[in-house]
């Protein structure tokens, strides 16, 4: 089993081909399997074979190998890719996160980078890639085992969508003291250093990056600190303007996304302070960051991110309010009001989730749609992009998210009769007056015959 990418697989494959090895696929995974088989033929020891092979690999990977003659022994290796061991009674487990085994055991073993672990039902041995022994770090998983069950829903994703009010509520929990002041216990960057922050860069991928884009609007407004949001894989390959007064905030549900991890390391090399907003305790990104703000969404098992997204926005808002409070600007004094509004969100979410009949009806009519557009302004813009991502990922329907103001600069050409368009409409009471502008956008696209419900 292999997770990740072996970057030098082509040259490794060429030398195996030259040795007469026959391949049944074009994958990098098969290259590793042949390498392990060949190393095992030399040493007769699977752990040793794994150790010999990982030394030749470039990239980020988790590998698991089993010998057909010894099915009770599993050897695994990790480099910049997730792997955690579950320690049971007469049984041990491996998974990319603890959700894979919390139904069986709450004891887990955290592995470091570049380590190899060999498990049998009764033993668990860890070594570093260079062969020196290591112990790993055992810990108790605090997630409730029931959280990894479907709870009567057909899919984990459906369950996790309905978990959203809890995810927001739990992420807000215990963040204030008796005077209503935000207190972030996990924040190990000093208050003085946080006061000196002159720029924030949020790094993340996919849904987590859209959460970061939502957060940018709020954090800038509340703190007056400039905030940039950058896809982690773009950030790490350029020369960003970063110094010790920059706070690089990574957002990640799993805490193991290789691109985000590399961006955090890059930021540290450049001298920035790093803070991780993460849902998975003990995962690599928070471990390697200067500070962490955990989202308390519980395990997100479905691949598509749902409850983690709303928890990430909540945690980012808490960070923004905390910075505003610390810096004492005019907004710092209003933080309590915003917090109160945030506490009201779970109930609103529950109301919405209690009435999905209309959503199901629209989905029924759209089942054969080939392409969908999502439009939004201000925070509705990243929400539109997240909507498009979800539709692509889950329904395999082509979808694009645009800033509604951009419509007249090109995308309006796509609006033909019958084209479905979802529009995120800001509240009529929003101070920025964007409600009216979005309503004009709706009139514009209706005039072109877009489908509407
Ligand atoms: O675990 P992470 O939050 O770092 O994952 C980042 C993205 O891969 C993730 O948000 C992805 O875009 C979503 N699962 C899509 O629904």
Coordinates of N, CA and C in Angstrom, one line a residue, residues 45 99 200 209 253 425-426:
X45 N 14.5 -10.1 5.4 CA 13.9 -9.4 6.5 C 13.1 -8.2 6.0
X99 N -9.1 8.1 13.2 CA -10.5 7.7 12.9 C -10.6 6.3 12.4
X200 N -0.1 39.0 8.1 CA -0.5 37.6 8.3 C -0.6 36.9 6.9
X209 N -8.3 26.4 2.2 CA -7.9 27.7 1.7 C -9.1 28.6 1.6
X253 N -7.4 20.4 8.2 CA -8.2 19.5 9.0 C -7.4 18.4 9.5
X425 N -26.2 35.4 -1.6 CA -26.7 36.8 -1.4 C -26.5 37.3 0.0
X426 N -25.7 38.4 0.1 CA -25.5 39.0 1.4 C -26.8 39.5 2.0

